[in-house]
């Protein structure tokens, strides 16, 4: 009997370990799926077809949406590391683009929890996965975004781990993205405004492949996706 118990334990421990690893790597699904809106249900695209607007905003299947649960540095935002400024906002956006460009599986998105998103307005909020990889969790683990407080405790834990290891934006000084949008800057920062208004009252960012072909106005620069929405612009269709 004792031998049987020992054998059971011997096989059970590796199994539990594998299950724990799978749970760690799986998507979060933080939102209640009963709250799905029809226009967002079942969004899917090949990774190369997902357009990255900034570190937490994408266009997937012709829908412009924020990635739920994270707040990334704004596109023109700079951070300070070892006495030198670097374009952490652009770095965040490029990392997100890299996830999609190298995706071995289709990107799938579903509605996130609007109330817990801490992002005002009725702009779509989505959680996205590439196979079993949760995109928001990956951005936080890689030090490219901060968690939105209260959205997912797993995100908070991953951010704390990245902070302890001083990964990415945790390795220096940074203004919180929300404060940066309110106009605060690091001393000496020369952050740029990398969104522009178009002649037909839309806006577009410099990472959009259509940027050079869009008819832009010459006097309206926008520092963030959120600022553009607040001023009544919608993203260029």
mmCIF file of C-alpha atoms in Angstrom:
data_model
loop_
_atom_site.group_PDB
_atom_site.id
_atom_site.type_symbol
_atom_site.label_atom_id
_atom_site.label_comp_id
_atom_site.label_asym_id
_atom_site.label_seq_id
_atom_site.Cartn_x
_atom_site.Cartn_y
_atom_site.Cartn_z
ATOM 1 C CA UNK A 1 0.000 0.000 0.000
ATOM 2 C CA UNK A 2 2.779 2.388 0.910
ATOM 3 C CA UNK A 3 4.513 1.610 -2.371
ATOM 4 C CA UNK A 4 1.308 2.453 -4.253
ATOM 5 C CA UNK A 5 1.025 5.789 -2.424
ATOM 6 C CA UNK A 6 4.654 6.625 -3.229
ATOM 7 C CA UNK A 7 4.080 5.833 -6.900
ATOM 8 C CA UNK A 8 0.928 7.986 -6.908
ATOM 9 C CA UNK A 9 2.845 10.918 -5.464
ATOM 10 C CA UNK A 10 5.688 10.358 -7.925
ATOM 11 C CA UNK A 11 3.334 10.705 -10.887
ATOM 12 C CA UNK A 12 1.101 13.375 -9.381
ATOM 13 C CA UNK A 13 3.822 15.953 -8.657
ATOM 14 C CA UNK A 14 5.001 16.329 -12.305
ATOM 15 C CA UNK A 15 1.385 16.457 -13.452
ATOM 16 C CA UNK A 16 0.587 19.257 -11.038
ATOM 17 C CA UNK A 17 3.705 21.096 -12.158
ATOM 18 C CA UNK A 18 2.646 20.893 -15.824
ATOM 19 C CA UNK A 19 -0.839 22.139 -14.971
ATOM 20 C CA UNK A 20 0.635 25.050 -13.029
ATOM 21 C CA UNK A 21 2.832 26.040 -15.972
ATOM 22 C CA UNK A 22 -0.139 25.841 -18.339
ATOM 23 C CA UNK A 23 -2.236 28.035 -16.031
ATOM 24 C CA UNK A 24 0.576 30.561 -15.846
ATOM 25 C CA UNK A 25 0.874 30.767 -19.637
ATOM 26 C CA UNK A 26 -2.816 30.779 -20.469
ATOM 27 C CA UNK A 27 -4.861 33.849 -21.352
ATOM 28 C CA UNK A 28 -6.512 35.674 -18.475
ATOM 29 C CA UNK A 29 -10.099 36.083 -19.689
ATOM 30 C CA UNK A 30 -10.612 38.642 -16.927
ATOM 31 C CA UNK A 31 -13.914 39.882 -18.299
ATOM 32 C CA UNK A 32 -17.265 38.183 -17.846
ATOM 33 C CA UNK A 33 -18.002 36.635 -21.249
ATOM 34 C CA UNK A 34 -21.737 37.199 -20.751
ATOM 35 C CA UNK A 35 -21.050 40.905 -21.263
ATOM 36 C CA UNK A 36 -19.809 40.489 -24.852
ATOM 37 C CA UNK A 37 -21.026 43.077 -27.325
ATOM 38 C CA UNK A 38 -22.039 41.683 -30.703
ATOM 39 C CA UNK A 39 -19.719 43.953 -32.688
ATOM 40 C CA UNK A 40 -16.700 42.672 -30.734
ATOM 41 C CA UNK A 41 -17.535 38.993 -30.451
ATOM 42 C CA UNK A 42 -15.099 36.762 -32.273
ATOM 43 C CA UNK A 43 -12.595 39.327 -33.561
ATOM 44 C CA UNK A 44 -9.801 37.455 -35.295
ATOM 45 C CA UNK A 45 -6.979 38.275 -37.693
ATOM 46 C CA UNK A 46 -3.594 37.059 -38.783
ATOM 47 C CA UNK A 47 -0.929 38.785 -36.727
ATOM 48 C CA UNK A 48 0.570 40.584 -39.724
ATOM 49 C CA UNK A 49 -2.818 42.200 -40.385
ATOM 50 C CA UNK A 50 -3.157 43.754 -36.913
ATOM 51 C CA UNK A 51 -2.251 47.463 -37.022
ATOM 52 C CA UNK A 52 -0.588 48.826 -33.881
ATOM 53 C CA UNK A 53 -1.569 52.417 -33.079
ATOM 54 C CA UNK A 54 0.408 52.647 -29.839
ATOM 55 C CA UNK A 55 1.479 50.379 -26.986
ATOM 56 C CA UNK A 56 -2.080 49.524 -25.954
ATOM 57 C CA UNK A 57 -4.276 50.359 -28.975
ATOM 58 C CA UNK A 58 -4.754 48.288 -32.114
ATOM 59 C CA UNK A 59 -6.883 47.844 -35.193
ATOM 60 C CA UNK A 60 -8.086 44.264 -35.607
ATOM 61 C CA UNK A 61 -10.668 43.133 -38.147
ATOM 62 C CA UNK A 62 -11.321 46.837 -38.923
ATOM 63 C CA UNK A 63 -12.167 47.605 -35.282
ATOM 64 C CA UNK A 64 -10.071 50.165 -33.358
ATOM 65 C CA UNK A 65 -9.783 48.984 -29.760
ATOM 66 C CA UNK A 66 -7.804 49.386 -26.542
ATOM 67 C CA UNK A 67 -6.158 46.331 -25.006
ATOM 68 C CA UNK A 68 -7.828 45.824 -21.640
ATOM 69 C CA UNK A 69 -5.997 45.888 -18.342
ATOM 70 C CA UNK A 70 -2.859 47.776 -19.364
ATOM 71 C CA UNK A 71 -1.665 51.342 -19.822
ATOM 72 C CA UNK A 72 1.457 51.692 -21.952
ATOM 73 C CA UNK A 73 3.687 54.765 -22.317
ATOM 74 C CA UNK A 74 2.314 57.123 -24.942
ATOM 75 C CA UNK A 75 3.799 56.921 -28.417
ATOM 76 C CA UNK A 76 5.936 60.062 -28.074
ATOM 77 C CA UNK A 77 6.774 59.572 -24.399
ATOM 78 C CA UNK A 78 10.345 59.332 -23.148
ATOM 79 C CA UNK A 79 11.787 57.617 -20.080
ATOM 80 C CA UNK A 80 15.092 58.156 -18.308
ATOM 81 C CA UNK A 81 17.593 55.312 -17.945
ATOM 82 C CA UNK A 82 21.121 55.707 -16.592
ATOM 83 C CA UNK A 83 20.982 59.443 -17.197
ATOM 84 C CA UNK A 84 19.849 59.191 -20.820
ATOM 85 C CA UNK A 85 16.411 59.568 -22.362
ATOM 86 C CA UNK A 86 14.974 56.829 -24.524
ATOM 87 C CA UNK A 87 11.729 56.580 -26.447
ATOM 88 C CA UNK A 88 9.912 54.167 -24.156
ATOM 89 C CA UNK A 89 6.548 54.882 -25.789
ATOM 90 C CA UNK A 90 7.843 53.924 -29.205
ATOM 91 C CA UNK A 91 9.596 50.891 -27.690
ATOM 92 C CA UNK A 92 6.312 49.717 -26.179
ATOM 93 C CA UNK A 93 4.460 50.065 -29.478
ATOM 94 C CA UNK A 94 7.193 48.278 -31.403
ATOM 95 C CA UNK A 95 7.190 45.394 -28.913
ATOM 96 C CA UNK A 96 3.435 45.021 -29.344
ATOM 97 C CA UNK A 97 3.881 45.079 -33.122
ATOM 98 C CA UNK A 98 6.567 42.390 -32.779
ATOM 99 C CA UNK A 99 4.196 40.088 -30.873
ATOM 100 C CA UNK A 100 1.683 40.274 -33.702
ATOM 101 C CA UNK A 101 4.168 40.163 -36.593
ATOM 102 C CA UNK A 102 5.730 36.961 -35.204
ATOM 103 C CA UNK A 103 2.450 35.370 -34.100
ATOM 104 C CA UNK A 104 2.417 31.647 -34.975
ATOM 105 C CA UNK A 105 -1.368 31.554 -34.544
ATOM 106 C CA UNK A 106 -4.218 33.926 -35.468
ATOM 107 C CA UNK A 107 -4.806 36.782 -33.018
ATOM 108 C CA UNK A 108 -8.137 36.467 -31.249
ATOM 109 C CA UNK A 109 -9.778 39.240 -29.222
ATOM 110 C CA UNK A 110 -12.930 39.348 -27.125
ATOM 111 C CA UNK A 111 -14.622 42.143 -25.133
ATOM 112 C CA UNK A 112 -12.899 43.162 -21.894
ATOM 113 C CA UNK A 113 -14.502 44.583 -18.793
ATOM 114 C CA UNK A 114 -15.384 48.194 -19.657
ATOM 115 C CA UNK A 115 -16.136 49.197 -16.050
ATOM 116 C CA UNK A 116 -12.767 47.979 -14.744
ATOM 117 C CA UNK A 117 -10.770 49.343 -17.663
ATOM 118 C CA UNK A 118 -10.334 52.833 -16.111
ATOM 119 C CA UNK A 119 -10.568 54.248 -19.627
ATOM 120 C CA UNK A 120 -13.405 56.751 -20.107
ATOM 121 C CA UNK A 121 -15.876 56.749 -22.961
ATOM 122 C CA UNK A 122 -17.384 54.008 -25.066
ATOM 123 C CA UNK A 123 -14.208 53.073 -26.930
ATOM 124 C CA UNK A 124 -13.994 49.277 -27.371
ATOM 125 C CA UNK A 125 -11.918 47.429 -24.773
ATOM 126 C CA UNK A 126 -10.616 43.996 -25.764
ATOM 127 C CA UNK A 127 -8.537 41.187 -24.321
ATOM 128 C CA UNK A 128 -6.353 39.511 -26.918
ATOM 129 C CA UNK A 129 -4.595 36.185 -27.129
ATOM 130 C CA UNK A 130 -2.140 34.546 -29.517
ATOM 131 C CA UNK A 131 -2.742 30.865 -29.011
ATOM 132 C CA UNK A 132 -2.435 30.450 -25.240
ATOM 133 C CA UNK A 133 -0.443 33.664 -24.782
ATOM 134 C CA UNK A 134 -2.239 36.625 -23.224
ATOM 135 C CA UNK A 135 -0.958 39.762 -24.990
ATOM 136 C CA UNK A 136 -1.549 42.114 -22.042
ATOM 137 C CA UNK A 137 0.265 39.783 -19.642
ATOM 138 C CA UNK A 138 3.196 39.555 -22.056
ATOM 139 C CA UNK A 139 3.460 43.348 -22.325
ATOM 140 C CA UNK A 140 3.507 43.665 -18.532
ATOM 141 C CA UNK A 141 6.023 40.850 -18.028
ATOM 142 C CA UNK A 142 8.338 42.413 -20.604
ATOM 143 C CA UNK A 143 8.220 45.782 -18.840
ATOM 144 C CA UNK A 144 6.463 47.508 -21.726
ATOM 145 C CA UNK A 145 3.233 48.469 -19.940
ATOM 146 C CA UNK A 146 1.727 49.017 -16.510
ATOM 147 C CA UNK A 147 -1.344 47.187 -15.190
ATOM 148 C CA UNK A 148 -4.587 49.060 -14.681
ATOM 149 C CA UNK A 149 -5.290 48.769 -10.969
ATOM 150 C CA UNK A 150 -8.083 46.345 -10.153
ATOM 151 C CA UNK A 151 -8.388 44.785 -13.604
ATOM 152 C CA UNK A 152 -6.553 41.538 -12.919
ATOM 153 C CA UNK A 153 -4.581 40.557 -9.844
ATOM 154 C CA UNK A 154 -2.390 38.394 -12.099
ATOM 155 C CA UNK A 155 -1.362 41.512 -13.982
ATOM 156 C CA UNK A 156 -0.425 43.172 -10.688
ATOM 157 C CA UNK A 157 1.783 40.226 -9.757
ATOM 158 C CA UNK A 158 3.483 40.162 -13.147
ATOM 159 C CA UNK A 159 4.159 43.894 -12.909
ATOM 160 C CA UNK A 160 5.665 43.506 -9.433
ATOM 161 C CA UNK A 161 7.981 40.804 -10.779
ATOM 162 C CA UNK A 162 9.058 43.018 -13.681
ATOM 163 C CA UNK A 163 9.604 45.892 -11.272
ATOM 164 C CA UNK A 164 11.767 43.764 -8.960
ATOM 165 C CA UNK A 165 13.874 42.724 -11.946
ATOM 166 C CA UNK A 166 13.966 46.328 -13.273
ATOM 167 C CA UNK A 167 12.794 45.176 -16.696
ATOM 168 C CA UNK A 168 11.946 47.738 -19.390
ATOM 169 C CA UNK A 169 10.186 50.827 -18.061
ATOM 170 C CA UNK A 170 10.914 49.673 -14.504
ATOM 171 C CA UNK A 171 14.648 50.149 -15.052
ATOM 172 C CA UNK A 172 14.591 53.936 -14.821
ATOM 173 C CA UNK A 173 12.378 56.987 -14.310
ATOM 174 C CA UNK A 174 9.036 57.418 -16.041
ATOM 175 C CA UNK A 175 5.975 59.595 -15.723
ATOM 176 C CA UNK A 176 2.884 57.403 -15.409
ATOM 177 C CA UNK A 177 1.115 57.394 -18.802
ATOM 178 C CA UNK A 178 -2.049 58.932 -17.309
ATOM 179 C CA UNK A 179 -0.009 61.802 -15.843
ATOM 180 C CA UNK A 180 1.891 62.218 -19.119
ATOM 181 C CA UNK A 181 -1.427 62.614 -20.920
ATOM 182 C CA UNK A 182 -2.275 65.354 -18.417
ATOM 183 C CA UNK A 183 0.831 67.248 -19.484
ATOM 184 C CA UNK A 184 3.435 66.194 -16.907
ATOM 185 C CA UNK A 185 6.964 65.542 -18.190
ATOM 186 C CA UNK A 186 10.303 64.452 -16.793
ATOM 187 C CA UNK A 187 12.734 67.330 -16.383
ATOM 188 C CA UNK A 188 14.523 67.688 -19.708
ATOM 189 C CA UNK A 189 12.168 65.367 -21.571
ATOM 190 C CA UNK A 190 11.508 66.277 -25.186
ATOM 191 C CA UNK A 191 8.611 63.929 -25.772
ATOM 192 C CA UNK A 192 6.928 64.354 -29.113
ATOM 193 C CA UNK A 193 3.278 64.373 -30.144
ATOM 194 C CA UNK A 194 3.055 61.667 -32.791
ATOM 195 C CA UNK A 195 -0.607 61.763 -33.772
ATOM 196 C CA UNK A 196 -1.973 64.289 -36.250
ATOM 197 C CA UNK A 197 -5.441 65.382 -37.304
ATOM 198 C CA UNK A 198 -6.588 64.846 -40.865
ATOM 199 C CA UNK A 199 -8.567 67.134 -43.113
ATOM 200 C CA UNK A 200 -11.773 65.132 -42.553
ATOM 201 C CA UNK A 201 -11.655 65.313 -38.724
ATOM 202 C CA UNK A 202 -10.005 61.965 -38.192
ATOM 203 C CA UNK A 203 -6.620 61.317 -36.633
ATOM 204 C CA UNK A 204 -3.750 58.976 -37.411
ATOM 205 C CA UNK A 205 -0.469 57.955 -35.786
ATOM 206 C CA UNK A 206 2.998 57.751 -37.259
ATOM 207 C CA UNK A 207 3.108 53.936 -36.966
ATOM 208 C CA UNK A 208 0.120 53.505 -39.272
ATOM 209 C CA UNK A 209 1.357 52.348 -42.698
ATOM 210 C CA UNK A 210 -1.036 54.860 -44.297
ATOM 211 C CA UNK A 211 0.455 57.808 -42.415
ATOM 212 C CA UNK A 212 2.483 59.238 -45.290
ATOM 213 C CA UNK A 213 -0.470 59.079 -47.691
ATOM 214 C CA UNK A 214 -3.151 60.653 -45.489
ATOM 215 C CA UNK A 215 -4.136 64.260 -46.167
ATOM 216 C CA UNK A 216 -3.082 65.846 -42.863
ATOM 217 C CA UNK A 217 -3.782 69.270 -41.420
ATOM 218 C CA UNK A 218 -0.613 71.225 -40.719
ATOM 219 C CA UNK A 219 -1.397 72.752 -37.346
ATOM 220 C CA UNK A 220 -2.984 70.047 -35.174
ATOM 221 C CA UNK A 221 -0.669 67.716 -33.296
ATOM 222 C CA UNK A 222 -2.145 65.291 -30.783
ATOM 223 C CA UNK A 223 -0.056 63.792 -27.996
ATOM 224 C CA UNK A 224 -2.105 60.663 -27.406
ATOM 225 C CA UNK A 225 -4.868 58.508 -28.742
ATOM 226 C CA UNK A 226 -6.977 59.541 -25.741
ATOM 227 C CA UNK A 227 -6.484 63.257 -26.439
ATOM 228 C CA UNK A 228 -7.671 62.766 -30.004
ATOM 229 C CA UNK A 229 -10.859 61.036 -28.858
ATOM 230 C CA UNK A 230 -11.516 63.697 -26.217
ATOM 231 C CA UNK A 231 -11.381 66.346 -28.936
ATOM 232 C CA UNK A 232 -13.925 64.448 -31.000
ATOM 233 C CA UNK A 233 -11.633 62.850 -33.587
ATOM 234 C CA UNK A 234 -12.138 59.269 -34.701
ATOM 235 C CA UNK A 235 -9.366 57.107 -36.069
ATOM 236 C CA UNK A 236 -8.851 57.297 -39.847
ATOM 237 C CA UNK A 237 -10.965 54.557 -41.453
#
